[in-house]
PDB file of C-alpha atoms in Angstrom:
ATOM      1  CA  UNK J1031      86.319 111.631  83.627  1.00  0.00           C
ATOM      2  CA  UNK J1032      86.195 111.349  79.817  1.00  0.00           C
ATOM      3  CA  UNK J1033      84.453 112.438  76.934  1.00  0.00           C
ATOM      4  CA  UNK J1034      83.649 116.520  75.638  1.00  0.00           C
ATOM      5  CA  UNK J1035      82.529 118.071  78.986  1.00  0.00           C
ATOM      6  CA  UNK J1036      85.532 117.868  80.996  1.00  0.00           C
ATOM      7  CA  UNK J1037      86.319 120.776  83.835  1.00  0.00           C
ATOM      8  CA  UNK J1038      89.839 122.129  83.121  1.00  0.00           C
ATOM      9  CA  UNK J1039      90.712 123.174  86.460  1.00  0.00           C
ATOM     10  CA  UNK J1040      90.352 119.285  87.493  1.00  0.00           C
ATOM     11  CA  UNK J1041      92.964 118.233  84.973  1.00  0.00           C
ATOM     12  CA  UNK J1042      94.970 121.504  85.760  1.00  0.00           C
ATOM     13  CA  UNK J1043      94.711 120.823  89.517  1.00  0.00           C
ATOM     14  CA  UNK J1044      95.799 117.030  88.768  1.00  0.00           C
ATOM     15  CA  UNK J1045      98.972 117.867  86.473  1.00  0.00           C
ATOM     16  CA  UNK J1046     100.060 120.370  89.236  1.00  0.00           C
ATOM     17  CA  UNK J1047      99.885 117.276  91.652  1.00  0.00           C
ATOM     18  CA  UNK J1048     101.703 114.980  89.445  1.00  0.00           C
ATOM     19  CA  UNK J1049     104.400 117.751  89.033  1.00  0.00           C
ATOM     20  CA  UNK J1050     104.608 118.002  92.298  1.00  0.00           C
ATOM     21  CA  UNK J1051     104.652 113.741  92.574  1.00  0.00           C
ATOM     22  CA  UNK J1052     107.810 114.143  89.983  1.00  0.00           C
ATOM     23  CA  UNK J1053     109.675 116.729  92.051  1.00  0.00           C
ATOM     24  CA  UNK J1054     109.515 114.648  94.675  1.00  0.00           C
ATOM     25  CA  UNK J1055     110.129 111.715  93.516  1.00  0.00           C
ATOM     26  CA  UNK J1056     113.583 112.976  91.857  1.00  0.00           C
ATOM     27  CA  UNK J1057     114.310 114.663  95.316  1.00  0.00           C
ATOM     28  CA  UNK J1058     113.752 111.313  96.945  1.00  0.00           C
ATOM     29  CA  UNK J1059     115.584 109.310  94.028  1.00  0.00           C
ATOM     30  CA  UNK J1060     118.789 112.067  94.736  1.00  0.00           C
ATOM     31  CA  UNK J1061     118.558 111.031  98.553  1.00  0.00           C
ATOM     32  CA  UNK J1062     118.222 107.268  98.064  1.00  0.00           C
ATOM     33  CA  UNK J1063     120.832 106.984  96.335  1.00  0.00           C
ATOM     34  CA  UNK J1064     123.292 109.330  97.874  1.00  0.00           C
ATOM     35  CA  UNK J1065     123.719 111.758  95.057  1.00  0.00           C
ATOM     36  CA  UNK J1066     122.775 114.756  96.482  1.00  0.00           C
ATOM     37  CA  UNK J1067     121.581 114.914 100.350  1.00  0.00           C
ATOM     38  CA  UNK J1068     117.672 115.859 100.854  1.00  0.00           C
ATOM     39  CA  UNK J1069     116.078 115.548 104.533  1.00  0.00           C
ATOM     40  CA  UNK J1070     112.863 113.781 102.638  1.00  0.00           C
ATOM     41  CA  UNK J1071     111.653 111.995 106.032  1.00  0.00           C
ATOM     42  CA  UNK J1072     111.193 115.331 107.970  1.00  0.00           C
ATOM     43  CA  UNK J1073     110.668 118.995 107.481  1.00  0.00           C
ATOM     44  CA  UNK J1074     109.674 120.680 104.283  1.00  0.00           C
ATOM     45  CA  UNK J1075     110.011 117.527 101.830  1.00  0.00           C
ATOM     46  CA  UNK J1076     107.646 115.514 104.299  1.00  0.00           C
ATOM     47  CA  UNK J1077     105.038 118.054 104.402  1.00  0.00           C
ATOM     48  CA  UNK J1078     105.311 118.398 100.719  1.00  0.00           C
ATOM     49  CA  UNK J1079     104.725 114.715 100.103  1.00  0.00           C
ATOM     50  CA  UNK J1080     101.833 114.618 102.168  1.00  0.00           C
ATOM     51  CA  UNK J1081     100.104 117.852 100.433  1.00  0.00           C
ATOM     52  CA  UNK J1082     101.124 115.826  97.027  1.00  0.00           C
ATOM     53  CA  UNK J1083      99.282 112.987  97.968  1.00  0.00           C
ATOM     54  CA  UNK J1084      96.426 114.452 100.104  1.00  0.00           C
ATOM     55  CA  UNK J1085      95.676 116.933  96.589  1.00  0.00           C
ATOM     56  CA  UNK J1086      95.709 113.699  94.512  1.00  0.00           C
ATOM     57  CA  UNK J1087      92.798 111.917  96.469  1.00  0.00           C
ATOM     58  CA  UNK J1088      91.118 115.023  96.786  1.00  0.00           C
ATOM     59  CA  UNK J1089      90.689 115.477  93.270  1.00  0.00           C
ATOM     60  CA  UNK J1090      90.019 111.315  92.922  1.00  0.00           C
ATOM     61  CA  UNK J1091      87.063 112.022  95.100  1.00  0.00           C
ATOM     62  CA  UNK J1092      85.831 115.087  93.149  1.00  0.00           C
ATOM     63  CA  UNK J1093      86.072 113.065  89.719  1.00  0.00           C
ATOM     64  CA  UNK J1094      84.576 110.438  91.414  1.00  0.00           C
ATOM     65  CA  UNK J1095      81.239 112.321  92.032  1.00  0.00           C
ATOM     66  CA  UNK J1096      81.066 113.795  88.708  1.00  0.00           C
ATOM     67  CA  UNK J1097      81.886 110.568  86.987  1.00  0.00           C
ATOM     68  CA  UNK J1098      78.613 108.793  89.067  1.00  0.00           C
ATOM     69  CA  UNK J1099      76.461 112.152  88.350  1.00  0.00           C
ATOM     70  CA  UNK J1100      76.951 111.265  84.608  1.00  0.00           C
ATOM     71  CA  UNK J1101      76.723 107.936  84.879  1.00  0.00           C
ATOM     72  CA  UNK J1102      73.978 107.178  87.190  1.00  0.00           C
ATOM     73  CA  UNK J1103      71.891 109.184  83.968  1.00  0.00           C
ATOM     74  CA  UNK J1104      72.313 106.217  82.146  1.00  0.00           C
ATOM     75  CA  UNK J1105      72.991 103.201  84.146  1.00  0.00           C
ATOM     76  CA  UNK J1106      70.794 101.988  87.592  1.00  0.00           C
ATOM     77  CA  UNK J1107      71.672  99.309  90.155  1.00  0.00           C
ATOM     78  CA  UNK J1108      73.962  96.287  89.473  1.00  0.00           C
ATOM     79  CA  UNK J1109      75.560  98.029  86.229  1.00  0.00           C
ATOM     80  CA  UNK J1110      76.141 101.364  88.071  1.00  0.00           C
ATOM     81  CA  UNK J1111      78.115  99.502  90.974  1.00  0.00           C
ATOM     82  CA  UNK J1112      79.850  97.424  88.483  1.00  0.00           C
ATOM     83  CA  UNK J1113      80.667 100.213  86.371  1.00  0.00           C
ATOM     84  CA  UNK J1114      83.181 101.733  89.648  1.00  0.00           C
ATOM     85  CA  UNK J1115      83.974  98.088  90.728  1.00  0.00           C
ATOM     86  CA  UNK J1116      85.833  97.777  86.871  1.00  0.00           C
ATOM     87  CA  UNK J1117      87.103 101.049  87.061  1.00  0.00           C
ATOM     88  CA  UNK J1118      88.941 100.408  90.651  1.00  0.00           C
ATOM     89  CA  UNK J1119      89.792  97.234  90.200  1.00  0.00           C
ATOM     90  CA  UNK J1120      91.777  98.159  87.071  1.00  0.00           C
ATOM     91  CA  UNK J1121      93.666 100.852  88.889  1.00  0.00           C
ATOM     92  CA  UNK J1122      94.258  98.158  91.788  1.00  0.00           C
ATOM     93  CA  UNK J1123      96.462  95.855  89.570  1.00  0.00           C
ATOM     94  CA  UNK J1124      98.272  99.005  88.517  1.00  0.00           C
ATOM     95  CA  UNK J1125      99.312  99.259  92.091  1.00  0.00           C
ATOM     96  CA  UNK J1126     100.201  95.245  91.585  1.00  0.00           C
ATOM     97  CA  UNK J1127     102.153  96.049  88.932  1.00  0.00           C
ATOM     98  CA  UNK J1128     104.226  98.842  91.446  1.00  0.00           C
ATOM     99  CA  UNK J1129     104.658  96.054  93.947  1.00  0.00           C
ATOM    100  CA  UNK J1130     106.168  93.591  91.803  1.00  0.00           C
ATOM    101  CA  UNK J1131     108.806  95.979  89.921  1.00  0.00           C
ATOM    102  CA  UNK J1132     109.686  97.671  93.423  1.00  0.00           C
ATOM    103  CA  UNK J1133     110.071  94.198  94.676  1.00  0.00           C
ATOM    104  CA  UNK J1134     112.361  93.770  91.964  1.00  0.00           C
ATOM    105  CA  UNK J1135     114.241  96.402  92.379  1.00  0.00           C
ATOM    106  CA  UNK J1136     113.891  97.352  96.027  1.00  0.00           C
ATOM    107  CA  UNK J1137     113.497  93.676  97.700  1.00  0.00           C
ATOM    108  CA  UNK J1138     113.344  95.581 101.106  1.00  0.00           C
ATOM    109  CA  UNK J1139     110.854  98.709 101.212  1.00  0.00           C
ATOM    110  CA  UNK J1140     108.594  97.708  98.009  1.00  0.00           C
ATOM    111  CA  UNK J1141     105.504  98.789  97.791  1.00  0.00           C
ATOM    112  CA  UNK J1142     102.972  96.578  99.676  1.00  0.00           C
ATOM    113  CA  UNK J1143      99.613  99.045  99.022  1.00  0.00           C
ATOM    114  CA  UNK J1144     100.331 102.342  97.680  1.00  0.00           C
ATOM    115  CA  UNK J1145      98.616 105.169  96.489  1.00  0.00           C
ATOM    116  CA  UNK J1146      97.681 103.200  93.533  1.00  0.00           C
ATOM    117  CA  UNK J1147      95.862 100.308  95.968  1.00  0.00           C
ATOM    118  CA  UNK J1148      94.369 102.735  97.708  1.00  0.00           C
ATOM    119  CA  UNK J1149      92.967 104.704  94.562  1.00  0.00           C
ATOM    120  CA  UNK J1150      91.604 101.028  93.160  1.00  0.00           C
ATOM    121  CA  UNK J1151      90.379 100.428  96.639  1.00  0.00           C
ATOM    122  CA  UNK J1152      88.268 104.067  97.150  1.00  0.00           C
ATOM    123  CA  UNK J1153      86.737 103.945  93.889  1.00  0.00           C
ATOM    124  CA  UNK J1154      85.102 100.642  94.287  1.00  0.00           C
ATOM    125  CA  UNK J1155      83.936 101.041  97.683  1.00  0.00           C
ATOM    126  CA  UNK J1156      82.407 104.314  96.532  1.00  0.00           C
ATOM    127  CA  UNK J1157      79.585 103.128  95.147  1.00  0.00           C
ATOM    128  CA  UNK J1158      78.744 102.749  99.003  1.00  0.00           C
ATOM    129  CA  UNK J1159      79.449 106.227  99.850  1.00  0.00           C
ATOM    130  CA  UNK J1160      78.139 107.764  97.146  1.00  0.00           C
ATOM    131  CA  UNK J1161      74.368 108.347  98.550  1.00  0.00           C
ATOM    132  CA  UNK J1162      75.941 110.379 102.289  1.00  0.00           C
ATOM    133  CA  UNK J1163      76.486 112.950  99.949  1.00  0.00           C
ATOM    134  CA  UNK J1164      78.022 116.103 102.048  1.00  0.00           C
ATOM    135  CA  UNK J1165      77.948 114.360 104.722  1.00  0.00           C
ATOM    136  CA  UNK J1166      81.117 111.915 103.131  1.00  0.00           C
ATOM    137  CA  UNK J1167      83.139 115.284 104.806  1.00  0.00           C
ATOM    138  CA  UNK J1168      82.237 113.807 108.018  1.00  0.00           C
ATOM    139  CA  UNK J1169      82.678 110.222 107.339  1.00  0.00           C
ATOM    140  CA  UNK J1170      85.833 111.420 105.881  1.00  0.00           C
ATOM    141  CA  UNK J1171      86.993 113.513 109.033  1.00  0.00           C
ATOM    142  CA  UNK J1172      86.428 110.629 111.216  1.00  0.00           C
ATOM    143  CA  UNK J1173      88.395 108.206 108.667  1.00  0.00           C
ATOM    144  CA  UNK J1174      91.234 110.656 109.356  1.00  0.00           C
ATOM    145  CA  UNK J1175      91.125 110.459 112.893  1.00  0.00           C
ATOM    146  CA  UNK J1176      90.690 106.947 113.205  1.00  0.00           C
ATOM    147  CA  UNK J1177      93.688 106.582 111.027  1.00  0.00           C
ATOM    148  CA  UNK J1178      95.931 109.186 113.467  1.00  0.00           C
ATOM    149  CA  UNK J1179      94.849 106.443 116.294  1.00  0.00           C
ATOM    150  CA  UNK J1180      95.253 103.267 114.215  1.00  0.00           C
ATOM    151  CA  UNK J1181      98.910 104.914 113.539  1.00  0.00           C
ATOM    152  CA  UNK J1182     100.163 104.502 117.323  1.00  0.00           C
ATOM    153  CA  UNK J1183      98.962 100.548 117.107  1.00  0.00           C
ATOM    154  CA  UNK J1184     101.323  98.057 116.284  1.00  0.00           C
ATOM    155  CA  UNK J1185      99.649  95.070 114.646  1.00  0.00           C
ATOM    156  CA  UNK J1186     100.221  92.245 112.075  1.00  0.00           C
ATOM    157  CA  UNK J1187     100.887  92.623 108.420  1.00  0.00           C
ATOM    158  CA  UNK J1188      97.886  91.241 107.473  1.00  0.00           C
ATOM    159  CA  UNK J1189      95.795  94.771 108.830  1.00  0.00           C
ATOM    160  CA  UNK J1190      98.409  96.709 107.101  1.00  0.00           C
ATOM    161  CA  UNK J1191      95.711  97.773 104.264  1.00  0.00           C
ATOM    162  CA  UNK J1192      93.884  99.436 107.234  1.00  0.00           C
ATOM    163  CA  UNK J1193      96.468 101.520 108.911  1.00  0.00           C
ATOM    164  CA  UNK J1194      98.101  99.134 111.435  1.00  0.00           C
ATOM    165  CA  UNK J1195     101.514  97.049 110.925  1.00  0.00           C
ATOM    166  CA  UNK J1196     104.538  95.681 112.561  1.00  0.00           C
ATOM    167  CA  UNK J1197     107.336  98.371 114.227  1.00  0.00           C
ATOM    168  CA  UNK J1198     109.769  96.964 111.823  1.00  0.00           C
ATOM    169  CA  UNK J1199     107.701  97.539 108.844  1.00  0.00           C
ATOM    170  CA  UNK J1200     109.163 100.035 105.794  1.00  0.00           C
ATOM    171  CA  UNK J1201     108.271 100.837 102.694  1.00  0.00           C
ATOM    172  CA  UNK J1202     108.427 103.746 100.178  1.00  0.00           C
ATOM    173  CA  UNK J1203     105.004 103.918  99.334  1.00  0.00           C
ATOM    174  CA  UNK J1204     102.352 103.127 102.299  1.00  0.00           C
ATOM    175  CA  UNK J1205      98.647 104.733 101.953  1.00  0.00           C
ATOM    176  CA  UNK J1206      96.585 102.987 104.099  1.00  0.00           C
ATOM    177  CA  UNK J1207      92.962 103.235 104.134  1.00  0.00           C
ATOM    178  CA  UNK J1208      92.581 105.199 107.491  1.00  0.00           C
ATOM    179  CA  UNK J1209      93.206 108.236 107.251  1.00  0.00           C
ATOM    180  CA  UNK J1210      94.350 108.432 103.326  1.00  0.00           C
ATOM    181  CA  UNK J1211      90.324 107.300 102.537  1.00  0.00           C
ATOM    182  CA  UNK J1212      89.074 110.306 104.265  1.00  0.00           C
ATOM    183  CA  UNK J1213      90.904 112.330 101.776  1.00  0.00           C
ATOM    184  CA  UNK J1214      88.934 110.818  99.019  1.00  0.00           C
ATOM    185  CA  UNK J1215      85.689 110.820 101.007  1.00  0.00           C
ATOM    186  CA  UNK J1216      86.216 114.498 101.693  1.00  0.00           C
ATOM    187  CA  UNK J1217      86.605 115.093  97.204  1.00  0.00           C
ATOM    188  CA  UNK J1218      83.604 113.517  97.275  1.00  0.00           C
ATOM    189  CA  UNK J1219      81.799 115.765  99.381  1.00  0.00           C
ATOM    190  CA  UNK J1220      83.289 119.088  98.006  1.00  0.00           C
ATOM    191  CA  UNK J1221      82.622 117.535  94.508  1.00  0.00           C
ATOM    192  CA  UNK J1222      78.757 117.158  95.491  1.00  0.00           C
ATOM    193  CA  UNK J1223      78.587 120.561  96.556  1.00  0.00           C
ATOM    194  CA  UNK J1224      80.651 122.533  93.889  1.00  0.00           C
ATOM    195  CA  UNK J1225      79.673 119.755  90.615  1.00  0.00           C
ATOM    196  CA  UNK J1226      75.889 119.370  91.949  1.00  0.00           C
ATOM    197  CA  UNK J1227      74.902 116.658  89.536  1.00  0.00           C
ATOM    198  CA  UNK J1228      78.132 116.293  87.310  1.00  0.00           C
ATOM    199  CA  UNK J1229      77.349 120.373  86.697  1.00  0.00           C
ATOM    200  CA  UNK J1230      79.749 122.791  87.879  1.00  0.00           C
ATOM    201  CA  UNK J1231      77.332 124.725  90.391  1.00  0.00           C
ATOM    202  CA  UNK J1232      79.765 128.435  89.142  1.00  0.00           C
ATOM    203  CA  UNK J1233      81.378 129.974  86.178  1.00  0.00           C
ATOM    204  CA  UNK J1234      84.819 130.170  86.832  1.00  0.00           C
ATOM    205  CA  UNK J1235      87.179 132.874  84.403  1.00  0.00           C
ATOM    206  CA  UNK J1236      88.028 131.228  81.353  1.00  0.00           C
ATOM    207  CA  UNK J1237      91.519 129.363  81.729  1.00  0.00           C
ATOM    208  CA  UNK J1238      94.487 130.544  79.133  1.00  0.00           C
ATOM    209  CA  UNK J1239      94.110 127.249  77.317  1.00  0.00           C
ATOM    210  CA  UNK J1240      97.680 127.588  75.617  1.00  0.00           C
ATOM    211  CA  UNK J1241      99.378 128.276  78.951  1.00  0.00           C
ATOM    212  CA  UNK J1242      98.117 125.811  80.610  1.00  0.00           C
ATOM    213  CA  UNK J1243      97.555 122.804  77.907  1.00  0.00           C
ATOM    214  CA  UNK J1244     100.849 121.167  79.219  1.00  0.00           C
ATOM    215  CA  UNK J1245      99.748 121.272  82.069  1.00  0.00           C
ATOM    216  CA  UNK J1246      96.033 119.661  81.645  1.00  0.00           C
ATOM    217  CA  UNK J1247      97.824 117.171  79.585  1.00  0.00           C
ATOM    218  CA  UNK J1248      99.472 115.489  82.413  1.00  0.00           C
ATOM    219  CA  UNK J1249      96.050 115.738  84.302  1.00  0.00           C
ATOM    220  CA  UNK J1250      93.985 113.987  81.727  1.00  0.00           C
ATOM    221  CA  UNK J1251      96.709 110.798  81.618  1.00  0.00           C
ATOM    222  CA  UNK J1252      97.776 110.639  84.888  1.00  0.00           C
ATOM    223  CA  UNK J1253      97.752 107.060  85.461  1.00  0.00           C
ATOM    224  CA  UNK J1254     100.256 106.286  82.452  1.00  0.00           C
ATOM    225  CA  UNK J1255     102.878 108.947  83.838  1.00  0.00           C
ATOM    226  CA  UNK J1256     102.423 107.956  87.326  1.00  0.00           C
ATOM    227  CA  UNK J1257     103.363 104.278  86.027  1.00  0.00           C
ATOM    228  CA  UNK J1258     106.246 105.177  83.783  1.00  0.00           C
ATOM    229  CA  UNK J1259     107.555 108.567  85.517  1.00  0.00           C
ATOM    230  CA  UNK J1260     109.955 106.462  87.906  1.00  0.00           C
ATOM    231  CA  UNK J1261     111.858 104.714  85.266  1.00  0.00           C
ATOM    232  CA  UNK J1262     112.289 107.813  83.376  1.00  0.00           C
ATOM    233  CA  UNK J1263     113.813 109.080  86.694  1.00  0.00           C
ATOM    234  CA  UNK J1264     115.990 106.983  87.055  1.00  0.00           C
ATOM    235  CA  UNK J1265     117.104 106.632  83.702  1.00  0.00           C
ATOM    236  CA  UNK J1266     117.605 110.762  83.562  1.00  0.00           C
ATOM    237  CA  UNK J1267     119.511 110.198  86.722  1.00  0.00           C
ATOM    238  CA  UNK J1268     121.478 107.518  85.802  1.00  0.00           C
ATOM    239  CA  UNK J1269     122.729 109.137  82.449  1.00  0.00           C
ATOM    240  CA  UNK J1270     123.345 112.313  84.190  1.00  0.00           C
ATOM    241  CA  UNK J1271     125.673 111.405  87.496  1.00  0.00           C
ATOM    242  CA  UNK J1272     126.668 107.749  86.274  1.00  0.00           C
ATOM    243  CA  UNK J1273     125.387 106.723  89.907  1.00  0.00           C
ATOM    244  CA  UNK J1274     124.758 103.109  89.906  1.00  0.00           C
ATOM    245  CA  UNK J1275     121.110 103.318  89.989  1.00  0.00           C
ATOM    246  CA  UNK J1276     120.591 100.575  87.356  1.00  0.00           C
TER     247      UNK J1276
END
């Protein structure tokens, strides 16, 4: 979303998740690297990760109907498609850019298709979801289920985009399209119901913009801090305990 009309409480909701994205990325970073002891692959830390994540592609899917509200006023057909097809494929080599530095740095457990992959992926395939409207809640519901069966199915690498992969197969990012894609599918619904038409549909209280402008700011350039905020974590953490992180 861009330009004068944006809804605050989508960029507040968004710099609350990446917040949350930097918490636990510094608890993970503290585990990985034996600094400080976190149980990040069960309990509370798991769950929290997964809300993280599942609030992100909510809100992707609610931007995502506003943005094609707006747009579809001025663009039809081929240039409306192409319009989301740019936009995803542009976040897609983002995620590119996460798997080569974490196969840099990681060699084993990189990042094969992330968050960011799946992000690139959603918006331009949702150009083809666009017209279920509501309904994309149930399309989404089922991609969620499918993806709890896909889960128990051991497969080859190459379906590893769609939810199925090898036992032996790690990594410290992995969003596959079933179930994560129902997430997104789901943001689109709520956004058609709540933004009918790019419009918010009520009038919400008035937001304390001082309070929560450092907040909104990490909403409105997400992308950029989700790209550098790693680095910077391991820099901080590196300067701080002297663990050999670098």
């Amino acid at each position: 979303m861009s330009g004068p009309a944006r809804y605050p409480e989508i960029d507040l909701l968004r710099g609350i998740a990446i917040l949350m994205m930097i918490l636990f990325h510094t608890i993970f970073d503290l585990t990985f690297f034996r600094i400080v002891p976190f149980d990040v692959m069960d309990g509370f830390w798991r769950y929290f990760a997964y809300a993280t994540a599942s609030l992100f592609l909510l809100i992707v899917g609610v931007s995502l109907s506003i943005s094609h509200a707006r747009a579809a006023n001025r663009l039809q057909g081929r240039a409306l498609v192409q319009k989301f097809l740019l936009r995803g494929g542009g976040i897609f080599c983002c995620g590119l850019l996460v798997t080569v530095a974490t196969w840099w740095y990681l060699q084993q457990g990189y990042v094969i298709f992330g968050i960011l992959h799946l992000i690139g992926v959603a918006v331009m395939l949702s150009p083809l979801f666009f017209r279920f409207r509501t309904w994309n809640a149930v399309i989404g519901i089922i991609f969620i289920a499918l993806g709890w069966i896909l889960a128990t199915i051991p497969g080859p690498m190459g379906l590893l985009v769609f939810g199925i992969h090898p036992l032996t197969f790690q990594s410290v990012d992995y969003t596959p399209i079933f179930p994560w894609m129902g997430l997104v599918l789901i943001g689109l619904a709520f956004g058609e119901f709540a933004y009918p038409g790019g419009v918010r549909r009520w009038a919400l209280p008035k937001l304390p913009e001082q309070a929560i402008a450092p907040v909104t700011f990490l909403g409105r350039h997400s992308l950029l801090i989700y790209l550098i905020h790693q680095p910077v974590i391991l820099l901080v953490l590196y300067f701080v305990t002297g663990a050999p992180i670098l």
